[in-house]
Amino acid sequence: MDKKTFYITTPIYYPSDKLHIGHSYTTVAADAMARFKRLTGYDVFFLTGTDEHGQKIQRKAEEHDKTPKEYVDEIVAWIKELWRTLDVSYDHFIRTTDDYHVKAVQNIFQKLYDQGDIYKGEYEGWYCTPCEAFFTEHQLTDGKCPDCGRPVELIREEAYFFKLSKYQDKMIEYIETHPDFIQPPSRRNEMINNFLKPGLEDLCVSRTSFDWGIPVPFDEKHVVYVWIDALSNYITALGYSLDNDELYKKFWPADVHLVGKEIVRFHTIIWPIMLMALGVPLPKKVFGHGWLILEGGKMSKSKGNVVDPKVLVDLYGVDAVRYFLLREIPFGADGVFSNKALVDRINFDLANDLGNLLSRTTTMIEKYCGGKIPTPGAVEETDNDLKSMAEALPEKVEKLMDGLEFSGALQEIWRFIGRANKYIDETMPWSLAKDPAKRERLSTVLYNLAEALRIISVHISPFMPNTPAKIREQLGIADENLTTWESVKAWGKLPAGLTVSRKEIIFPRIEEPAVPDSESDANAASVAGNTEIQKSAEDKETRKDKNKAEKAAGEAQQEEGANLISIDDFAKVQLRVAEVLEAEKVQGADKLLKLQIKLGEEKRQIVAGIAKYYTPEQLIGKKIVVVANLKPARLRGIESQGMLLAASNTEKLALLTVDKDIESGAKIK
């Protein structure tokens, strides 16, 4: 039996400028969907590429003293490198300069002409070269392009036209009888009410004022204009109208075109009407997602407010960037990019939640089970709760992904990660390890945590392609049968006895944002390929030294003056009760202990110089007082997220504790 097929596309990008993080948003989303469908058993075809013809390209090439092909070749190489950097697993990269595409477009143009859907006329209108779009007088804004605000030219030339108006009623009927064709619904209503019902005009589909394009087969002084040239790529890439059309027969109609909302009109009116005229089935769905914008507005090269995704990957890692793009914004809505939001996602979701779960689990298996995943024993109610949540997860994620709800799918996965972290707090393996009679219970708990991590590694693989291998390496998982979608539908597939190997933290916390976060600073940071971000990365150590010097100077100045503080100063210090969950010595540091503490629902790590006075075992379960809003610091390369309070003299040290049983996280007033 043949596998189910799935065909997904992104727009083909115009290679006049390097792509920014907003373009990457679409392609990373398409890649996550393609990977998910492959994971769940589909035969997938994922298409992306470049739209390389047009007057703008020709003029840019002339400015650089190159032929148009030489000019686009360099940029296409950069785009392909970007997709490699972001781990985009496309199946085919189409270029509109490819020979097979040129031939297929000429076949399409000829067919439409032969059947009377293309005719010759004369066009006059205001033309914006950068946007490659015509506008009427009343559509201009202050005499300039309504989209980019740049000057327009009055163009009058002989042209061929496609009878768009002929199919207007048929297109309205199709959209109304296929409610899922345009998504989200707001885009569907916009297309019907703003474009179709007011009436369509026939479409100019050839040009004579430049020659960088596909020649019209029967009139070579004309070149095929962008609508038939670029939009046709979705079927020409599959071999439509060519001798070898096996891919077309297998994958068309497309399951989904992912496009930015600014080009929904082209993909839901012009493109489907062309297909109707050709007698070709329409794609099943066109999804117009929102923009990823800076506080200063939509990213664009002309505004000088773009963010280079390669710089972000260099700073934070590809999986962190991919996770942010897919998690931060519900797909379909506009979302704001800021460096602070990215760093927060890394610190809270990736470092605190996922990274901490892996680190705690592998540490405890090494410490309490000799580094081997133990054999589970009797099951308790808490175990069943974790198990039932794990077994329900695949169906939830699959449903959300089918609806292109990437953020929702990740939210469900992170709910399970949160449940696994809570399971540690509920079962307290460090306490079980003290009682030989509870050895079997300890084995069950640690096995369940390892199995939860295996299941998590499979679920996150479409979104974060590199992280699952790091998780599995630490858990000793080498059997590919444990990494399939089917394997996560039943609990308990992980074999006992695998050797755990704790390694470096997979997502270290980031101490400070790498770039400023105000609107003006964000815009400044993005100009000319993120000059400020790059400078920040290069000068990171210099800034650290400067901060240390300023801090030391401030401390010296304080000691010279009075040590009195106001009530307002004291109010800035947040003192809270914390419960010590785990404690261990820091290797190579006689004085330091590393504590895992609980502050209400939050878990943190503190490094304290108290090893001379307390053993790790003495601290487990203690309710101590900590400064909760202290800026994180690193001691012996280990991050400390707060400071505990203690009283000391030359010989003794005593921790500040609370004398009654009060919940962790309680504020000290």
XYZ file of C-alpha atoms in Angstrom:
669
model
C 0.000 0.000 0.000
C 1.371 3.424 -0.977
C 2.125 5.885 1.799
C -0.118 8.924 2.221
C 1.325 11.979 0.485
C 1.709 15.543 1.686
C 2.784 18.515 -0.444
C 3.695 21.796 1.259
C 5.171 24.961 -0.255
C 6.554 28.318 0.791
C 6.547 31.359 -1.510
C 9.523 31.504 -3.841
C 11.590 34.405 -2.607
C 12.754 37.343 -4.684
C 16.577 37.384 -4.559
C 17.166 41.123 -4.781
C 18.121 41.382 -1.113
C 19.235 38.982 1.570
C 16.413 37.411 3.517
C 15.619 38.405 7.105
C 14.097 36.613 10.088
C 10.583 37.359 8.824
C 11.194 35.307 5.674
C 12.730 32.570 7.802
C 9.517 32.401 9.854
C 7.542 31.033 6.881
C 10.199 28.549 5.829
C 10.887 27.224 9.338
C 7.128 26.717 9.826
C 6.900 24.799 6.540
C 9.915 22.733 7.533
C 8.407 21.838 10.911
C 5.229 20.715 9.156
C 7.156 18.681 6.589
C 9.217 17.007 9.307
C 6.106 16.269 11.347
C 4.344 14.655 8.396
C 7.413 12.536 7.627
C 7.528 11.515 11.294
C 3.883 10.452 11.208
C 4.292 8.299 8.087
C 3.641 10.552 5.099
C 5.540 10.715 1.810
C 6.337 14.439 1.820
C 7.329 16.898 -0.892
C 8.448 20.262 0.501
C 9.105 22.983 -2.076
C 10.795 26.342 -1.759
C 12.870 28.434 -4.169
C 13.501 31.797 -5.799
C 11.618 34.057 -8.232
C 14.442 35.465 -10.360
C 13.008 37.447 -13.266
C 11.838 41.014 -13.600
C 12.846 44.616 -14.133
C 14.081 45.111 -10.573
C 16.583 42.257 -10.903
C 17.754 43.552 -14.256
C 18.380 47.041 -12.862
C 20.134 45.716 -9.755
C 22.417 43.572 -11.900
C 23.313 46.573 -14.052
C 24.169 48.569 -10.916
C 26.587 45.794 -9.924
C 28.018 45.509 -13.469
C 26.825 41.900 -13.769
C 24.436 39.938 -15.895
C 21.095 39.215 -14.170
C 21.964 35.523 -13.926
C 25.362 36.253 -12.335
C 23.684 38.591 -9.879
C 20.992 36.130 -8.771
C 23.390 33.157 -8.650
C 25.302 34.796 -5.790
C 22.189 35.607 -3.783
C 20.631 32.190 -4.380
C 23.782 30.589 -2.981
C 23.377 32.770 0.131
C 19.708 31.780 0.499
C 20.506 28.072 0.230
C 23.194 28.514 2.875
C 20.646 30.243 5.117
C 18.260 27.295 4.803
C 21.124 24.926 5.668
C 21.908 27.067 8.722
C 18.273 26.827 9.853
C 18.146 23.072 9.125
C 15.422 23.469 6.497
C 14.828 20.047 4.928
C 13.263 21.023 1.598
C 12.853 18.306 -1.027
C 13.282 20.612 -3.998
C 14.564 24.147 -4.531
C 13.106 25.658 -7.684
C 14.586 28.610 -9.541
C 12.472 30.345 -12.161
C 15.564 30.388 -14.360
C 15.630 26.550 -14.404
C 15.247 25.177 -17.932
C 12.316 22.888 -17.100
C 10.418 25.765 -15.462
C 10.970 28.007 -18.503
C 9.604 25.327 -20.827
C 6.583 24.587 -18.620
C 5.692 28.297 -18.270
C 5.799 28.702 -22.043
C 3.498 25.675 -22.351
C 1.068 27.227 -19.869
C 1.092 30.617 -21.619
C 0.531 28.964 -24.986
C -2.386 26.877 -23.706
C -4.135 29.876 -22.148
C -3.619 31.887 -25.337
C -4.846 29.089 -27.598
C -8.081 28.732 -25.636
C -8.768 32.480 -25.691
C -7.972 33.276 -22.045
C -4.993 35.466 -22.995
C -5.310 38.332 -25.489
C -3.146 41.240 -26.695
C -3.851 44.829 -25.626
C -2.173 47.948 -24.310
C -1.491 48.785 -20.684
C -1.080 52.148 -19.003
C -0.599 52.493 -15.288
C 1.632 53.558 -12.432
C 4.339 50.971 -11.853
C 6.489 50.416 -8.756
C 9.652 48.608 -9.792
C 10.745 47.412 -6.294
C 7.277 45.930 -5.617
C 6.765 44.844 -9.241
C 3.173 46.039 -9.062
C 0.876 48.331 -11.073
C -1.442 50.816 -9.374
C -4.227 53.104 -10.517
C -4.073 56.828 -9.804
C -6.458 56.600 -6.830
C -4.478 53.736 -5.260
C -1.311 55.838 -4.912
C -0.445 57.479 -1.585
C 0.767 61.043 -2.081
C 1.701 60.040 -5.619
C 3.882 57.163 -4.407
C 3.627 53.387 -4.059
C 1.036 52.540 -1.371
C 3.065 49.492 -0.274
C 6.647 50.740 0.030
C 6.272 54.523 -0.284
C 8.795 54.843 -3.127
C 8.361 56.702 -6.437
C 6.354 55.105 -9.253
C 6.655 55.355 -13.032
C 3.879 55.876 -15.550
C 4.163 52.909 -17.908
C 2.437 52.539 -21.243
C 3.225 49.535 -23.365
C 1.792 46.748 -25.466
C 0.964 43.747 -23.321
C -0.907 40.449 -23.167
C -3.769 40.164 -20.682
C -5.271 37.193 -18.851
C -9.099 37.146 -18.584
C -9.263 37.215 -14.794
C -12.738 38.799 -14.856
C -14.156 35.813 -16.756
C -13.705 33.565 -13.710
C -14.777 35.998 -10.981
C -18.151 34.417 -10.143
C -16.723 30.921 -10.321
C -13.975 31.910 -7.876
C -16.460 33.412 -5.397
C -18.581 30.271 -5.558
C -15.536 28.055 -4.979
C -14.382 29.974 -1.911
C -17.877 30.010 -0.433
C -18.342 26.261 -0.949
C -14.822 25.390 0.279
C -14.536 27.208 3.630
C -11.120 25.685 4.424
C -9.517 26.847 1.168
C -8.355 30.216 2.595
C -7.140 30.244 6.170
C -7.420 31.842 8.625
C -11.067 32.884 8.041
C -10.245 36.594 8.305
C -8.200 36.317 5.106
C -11.100 34.593 3.325
C -13.526 37.386 4.189
C -10.992 39.991 3.076
C -10.531 38.362 -0.354
C -14.268 38.099 -1.035
C -15.344 41.512 0.226
C -12.340 43.636 -0.764
C -11.316 42.130 -4.094
C -13.760 39.683 -5.665
C -17.169 41.268 -5.075
C -16.056 44.798 -6.098
C -15.037 43.244 -9.455
C -11.865 41.930 -11.052
C -9.999 43.528 -13.932
C -8.112 41.486 -16.517
C -4.475 40.951 -15.585
C -1.394 42.148 -17.450
C 0.768 39.032 -17.958
C 3.573 40.193 -20.274
C 6.054 43.079 -20.551
C 8.103 44.638 -23.349
C 10.018 47.350 -21.450
C 12.656 44.852 -20.265
C 13.905 41.479 -21.481
C 14.969 39.654 -18.287
C 12.220 37.066 -18.280
C 10.799 34.034 -20.072
C 10.048 34.870 -23.729
C 6.414 34.532 -24.799
C 6.645 31.507 -27.138
C 4.741 33.073 -30.044
C 5.837 36.718 -29.596
C 9.429 36.985 -28.364
C 9.500 40.755 -27.952
C 7.323 40.066 -24.883
C 8.478 38.345 -21.697
C 6.087 36.521 -19.395
C 5.227 38.676 -16.398
C 5.534 37.528 -12.783
C 1.992 36.205 -12.297
C 2.242 33.324 -14.744
C 6.000 32.925 -14.325
C 6.375 32.849 -10.533
C 3.014 31.447 -9.452
C 3.286 28.490 -11.818
C 6.311 27.173 -9.909
C 4.084 25.091 -7.626
C 3.171 22.795 -10.521
C 6.202 23.207 -12.793
C 8.418 21.906 -9.957
C 6.402 18.678 -10.182
C 6.795 18.373 -13.950
C 3.408 19.723 -15.059
C 3.067 19.795 -18.863
C 6.447 18.063 -19.277
C 7.369 14.534 -20.353
C 8.186 13.444 -16.795
C 5.169 14.411 -14.708
C 5.187 11.559 -12.183
C 5.624 13.926 -9.233
C 2.709 16.028 -10.478
C 0.474 12.968 -10.621
C 1.606 11.881 -7.164
C 1.527 15.118 -5.165
C -0.839 17.603 -6.829
C -3.062 19.193 -5.565
C -0.890 20.759 -2.876
C -2.042 20.201 0.688
C -1.061 23.696 1.760
C 0.609 26.828 0.415
C 2.132 28.799 3.308
C 2.338 32.505 2.417
C 2.671 35.842 4.187
C -0.582 37.759 4.487
C 0.632 40.455 2.069
C 0.562 37.994 -0.858
C -2.635 36.115 0.011
C -4.488 37.916 -2.818
C -2.113 36.581 -5.466
C -2.356 33.027 -4.135
C -6.109 32.906 -3.510
C -7.433 34.825 -6.527
C -4.918 35.039 -9.390
C -3.305 31.614 -8.897
C -6.510 29.571 -8.465
C -8.164 31.326 -11.416
C -5.153 30.408 -13.558
C -5.579 26.795 -12.438
C -9.308 26.888 -13.215
C -8.510 28.108 -16.714
C -5.968 25.300 -17.131
C -8.424 22.695 -15.862
C -6.081 21.862 -12.967
C -7.363 21.093 -9.417
C -6.901 23.870 -6.899
C -4.639 23.506 -3.855
C -6.455 22.230 -0.787
C -5.497 25.158 1.407
C -3.733 28.525 1.296
C -2.699 29.740 4.741
C -1.824 33.425 5.070
C 0.178 33.869 8.250
C 0.917 37.152 9.976
C 4.106 39.165 10.060
C 7.005 38.881 12.435
C 7.668 42.544 13.162
C 9.928 44.708 15.274
C 8.458 47.295 17.620
C 9.181 49.827 14.876
C 6.947 48.042 12.367
C 7.127 45.403 9.627
C 10.654 44.314 8.747
C 11.885 45.464 5.367
C 15.267 46.231 3.835
C 14.040 49.651 2.705
C 13.189 50.601 6.307
C 16.544 49.337 7.548
C 14.948 47.277 10.310
C 15.748 43.689 9.417
C 17.211 40.995 11.651
C 19.727 38.573 10.167
C 18.792 35.011 11.198
C 22.377 33.802 10.725
C 23.550 36.198 13.426
C 20.860 34.922 15.801
C 21.841 31.306 15.127
C 25.492 32.131 15.803
C 24.540 33.692 19.142
C 21.871 31.320 20.398
C 21.887 28.124 18.323
C 19.582 26.994 15.559
C 17.149 25.006 17.715
C 16.623 27.930 20.086
C 15.856 30.270 17.181
C 13.507 27.742 15.546
C 11.732 27.143 18.865
C 11.201 30.870 19.385
C 9.795 31.409 15.880
C 7.306 28.558 16.227
C 6.359 28.986 19.895
C 6.168 32.733 20.420
C 3.382 33.570 17.967
C 0.121 31.751 17.149
C 0.465 31.005 13.434
C -1.768 33.390 11.517
C -1.380 36.352 13.873
C 1.197 39.124 13.782
C 3.964 38.824 16.347
C 6.707 41.069 17.645
C 10.338 40.008 17.518
C 12.543 41.258 20.323
C 15.819 39.974 21.603
C 14.433 39.970 25.161
C 11.531 37.723 24.143
C 13.974 35.326 22.476
C 16.286 35.245 25.500
C 13.316 34.731 27.846
C 12.128 31.737 25.821
C 15.635 30.246 25.941
C 16.035 30.806 29.671
C 12.580 29.770 30.850
C 11.359 27.160 28.360
C 14.587 25.612 27.137
C 17.034 26.031 30.016
C 14.752 25.928 33.064
C 12.132 23.466 31.819
C 13.628 21.086 29.268
C 17.332 21.426 30.042
C 16.797 21.213 33.777
C 14.597 18.114 33.426
C 17.294 16.300 31.460
C 20.092 17.412 33.770
C 18.270 16.425 36.965
C 17.201 13.060 35.573
C 20.601 11.978 34.277
C 22.314 13.256 37.441
C 20.041 11.200 39.695
C 20.329 8.048 37.559
C 24.118 8.340 37.679
C 24.106 9.047 41.391
C 21.508 6.555 42.599
C 21.505 3.806 39.939
C 25.135 3.509 38.880
C 24.420 5.267 35.592
C 21.988 2.589 34.333
C 18.307 3.180 33.580
C 16.630 1.086 36.289
C 13.892 -1.513 35.958
C 10.579 -0.035 37.116
C 8.590 -1.680 39.904
C 5.134 -1.140 41.358
C 3.087 1.773 40.015
C 1.415 4.483 42.102
C -1.245 7.068 41.249
C 1.322 9.789 40.527
C 2.949 7.507 37.955
C -0.376 6.866 36.223
C -1.014 10.588 35.934
C 2.318 11.122 34.152
C 1.727 8.057 31.971
C -1.811 9.030 30.929
C -0.668 12.530 30.001
C 2.143 11.051 27.881
C -0.201 8.667 26.079
C -2.681 11.465 25.288
C 0.031 13.770 23.930
C 0.506 12.347 20.379
C -3.172 12.726 19.456
C -3.299 16.289 20.804
C -0.155 17.315 18.949
C -1.285 15.695 15.704
C -4.618 17.524 15.792
C -2.949 20.864 16.455
C -0.359 20.344 13.718
C -3.048 19.443 11.192
C -4.529 22.851 11.974
C -1.112 24.518 11.543
C -1.167 25.468 15.232
C 2.569 25.216 15.778
C 2.554 27.300 18.948
C -0.326 25.272 20.389
C 1.442 21.983 19.669
C 4.594 23.197 21.427
C 2.502 24.462 24.317
C 1.049 20.963 24.796
C 4.521 19.417 24.683
C 5.759 21.921 27.272
C 2.764 21.163 29.506
C 4.030 17.600 29.592
C 7.583 18.793 30.296
C 6.170 20.846 33.160
C 4.305 17.789 34.456
C 7.517 15.756 34.411
C 9.316 18.457 36.419
C 6.443 18.525 38.902
C 6.658 14.723 39.136
C 10.218 15.089 40.451
C 9.019 17.438 43.179
C 6.141 15.110 44.097
C 8.209 11.930 44.276
C 11.425 13.449 45.725
C 13.935 10.839 44.485
C 16.658 12.242 46.766
C 14.529 11.294 49.775
C 13.714 7.850 48.377
C 17.437 7.214 47.887
C 18.038 7.532 51.640
C 15.743 4.613 52.483
C 16.845 1.129 51.296
C 13.241 -0.044 51.662
C 12.202 2.428 48.959
C 14.733 1.295 46.389
C 12.082 -0.169 44.081
C 10.074 3.035 44.258
C 13.150 5.059 43.377
C 13.759 2.812 40.351
C 10.189 3.355 39.131
C 10.440 7.127 39.471
C 13.757 7.416 37.646
C 12.651 5.036 34.897
C 9.506 7.127 34.367
C 11.555 10.305 34.050
C 13.836 8.722 31.451
C 10.828 7.420 29.501
C 9.205 10.868 29.634
C 12.366 12.396 28.154
C 12.401 9.795 25.363
C 8.815 10.700 24.481
C 9.618 14.410 24.627
C 12.584 13.920 22.293
C 10.316 12.426 19.618
C 7.654 15.115 19.941
C 10.076 18.049 19.630
C 11.995 16.602 16.667
C 10.038 18.428 13.918
C 10.574 21.765 15.644
C 14.115 21.345 17.003
C 15.971 18.835 14.808
C 19.240 18.759 16.762
C 18.097 18.605 20.383
C 16.499 15.113 20.305
C 19.843 13.473 19.456
C 21.478 15.240 22.412
C 18.767 13.984 24.760
C 18.995 10.428 23.425
C 22.772 10.418 23.653
C 22.591 11.257 27.353
C 19.947 8.555 27.894
C 21.934 5.954 25.937
C 19.212 5.501 23.283
C 20.613 4.148 20.004
C 17.716 2.004 18.759
C 15.825 3.918 16.043
C 12.667 2.001 16.908
C 12.542 4.099 20.075
C 12.457 7.337 18.055
C 9.373 6.700 15.873
C 5.952 8.272 16.188
C 4.383 4.876 16.842
C 6.771 4.314 19.746
C 5.376 7.283 21.729
C 1.780 6.091 21.597
C 2.387 3.510 24.335
C 4.194 4.022 27.635
C 7.130 1.893 28.681
C 9.034 1.253 25.437
C 12.367 2.364 26.907
C 14.425 -0.710 27.899
C 16.033 -0.798 31.323
C 19.797 -1.132 31.529
C 20.781 1.591 29.054
C 23.830 3.530 30.167
C 23.170 7.171 30.984
C 25.934 9.618 30.176
C 25.454 13.084 31.594
C 27.078 15.715 29.371
C 27.100 19.476 28.961
C 23.874 21.361 29.627
C 21.924 21.383 26.357
C 20.552 24.910 26.855
C 22.715 27.076 29.149
C 20.958 30.098 30.562
C 21.820 33.407 28.951
C 22.968 35.953 31.491
C 21.872 39.070 29.639
C 20.236 40.047 26.339
C 22.775 40.327 23.569
C 21.168 43.425 22.065
C 19.161 46.420 23.332
C 15.418 45.971 23.457
C 13.803 49.389 23.079
C 12.110 50.276 19.830
C 14.781 52.673 18.692
C 17.594 50.377 19.783
C 15.964 47.389 18.105
C 15.770 49.269 14.832
C 19.320 50.509 15.163
C 20.497 47.009 15.971
C 19.069 45.620 12.781
C 20.438 48.095 10.255
C 23.053 46.789 7.805
C 22.860 43.168 8.760
C 22.472 43.624 12.521
C 25.603 45.621 13.134
C 24.745 46.036 16.800
C 24.014 42.340 17.351
C 27.289 41.386 15.733
C 29.154 44.009 17.730
C 27.476 42.762 20.871
C 28.658 39.225 20.228
C 32.200 40.365 19.496
C 32.422 42.699 22.509
C 30.693 40.450 25.027
C 33.784 39.836 27.132
C 34.768 43.506 27.000
C 31.360 44.517 28.314
C 31.586 41.955 31.111
C 34.916 43.397 32.247
C 33.476 46.907 32.140
C 30.454 45.856 34.198
C 32.712 44.248 36.810
C 34.825 47.383 37.020
C 31.756 49.594 37.413
C 30.392 47.302 40.097
C 33.673 47.374 42.039
C 33.848 51.147 41.786
C 30.290 51.421 43.070
C 31.047 49.172 46.034
C 34.141 51.194 46.938
C 32.184 54.430 46.755
C 29.491 53.023 49.018
C 31.995 51.987 51.681
C 33.452 55.486 51.745
C 30.051 57.000 52.510
C 27.361 56.190 55.023
C 25.929 52.644 54.978
C 22.445 53.812 55.804
C 19.686 52.953 53.328
C 16.133 54.218 52.966
C 12.976 52.124 53.264
C 12.641 52.446 49.484
C 16.079 50.883 49.029
C 15.170 48.007 51.328
C 11.872 47.456 49.476
C 13.835 46.636 46.327
C 15.251 43.478 47.933
C 12.937 40.481 47.576
C 13.464 37.997 50.406
C 11.568 34.725 50.052
C 11.353 31.306 51.661
C 12.881 28.499 49.587
C 12.912 24.742 50.053
C 16.106 22.851 49.261
C 15.282 19.985 46.883
C 18.805 18.775 46.052
C 22.338 19.576 47.104
C 25.734 18.439 45.886
C 29.367 19.468 46.090
C 30.910 21.454 43.260
C 33.786 19.476 41.780
C 37.169 21.064 42.421
C 35.756 23.633 44.879
C 36.069 22.713 48.565
C 33.841 25.537 49.795
C 30.982 25.422 47.267
C 27.702 23.533 47.241
C 25.218 23.581 44.373
C 21.586 23.660 45.558
C 18.366 23.081 43.626
C 15.688 25.086 45.405
C 11.944 25.528 45.075
C 10.366 29.026 45.181
C 6.644 28.357 44.973
C 6.086 26.943 41.480
C 9.543 28.015 40.335
C 12.753 26.002 40.590
C 16.195 27.585 40.703
C 19.826 26.780 41.217
C 22.026 28.494 43.823
C 25.738 28.109 44.419
C 26.811 28.887 47.991
C 30.121 28.796 49.896
C 28.806 26.739 52.823
C 30.423 23.317 52.226
C 32.625 23.692 55.366
C 29.541 24.004 57.554
C 26.859 21.814 55.946
C 26.853 18.490 54.143
C 24.504 18.120 51.124
C 22.375 15.641 53.073
C 21.818 18.133 55.910
C 20.278 20.654 53.532
C 17.659 18.523 51.781
C 14.192 19.662 52.852
C 15.358 22.765 54.744
C 13.335 25.987 54.428
C 15.914 28.739 53.951
C 15.788 32.465 53.198
C 17.069 33.688 49.826
C 17.419 36.946 47.944
C 15.136 36.187 45.006
C 15.765 39.187 42.748
C 19.555 39.139 42.652
C 21.070 39.248 39.184
C 22.414 35.761 38.238
C 26.167 35.208 38.577
C 28.564 32.417 37.650
C 30.808 30.664 40.197
C 33.303 28.125 38.849
C 31.353 28.226 35.580
C 28.054 27.317 37.310
C 25.175 29.778 37.260
C 23.743 30.895 40.614
C 20.233 32.351 40.445
C 20.011 34.062 43.801
C 21.728 34.127 47.181
C 20.939 32.391 50.456
C 21.278 34.283 53.742
C 23.464 33.153 56.643
C 24.966 34.557 59.812
C 28.649 33.954 60.477
C 31.640 34.789 62.586
C 35.204 33.616 62.226
C 34.383 30.067 63.313
C 30.718 29.382 62.660
C 28.083 29.853 59.998
C 24.333 29.351 60.402
C 21.721 29.524 57.670
C 18.713 31.762 58.120
C 15.706 29.456 58.271
C 12.034 29.845 59.239
C 10.829 28.460 62.557
C 7.369 27.384 61.345
C 6.197 25.269 58.439
C 5.455 27.803 55.712
C 5.173 27.134 51.997
C 8.129 27.777 49.729
C 7.911 31.038 47.832
C 6.402 32.958 50.760
C 7.600 36.555 50.908
C 9.546 37.836 53.901
C 8.339 41.272 54.980
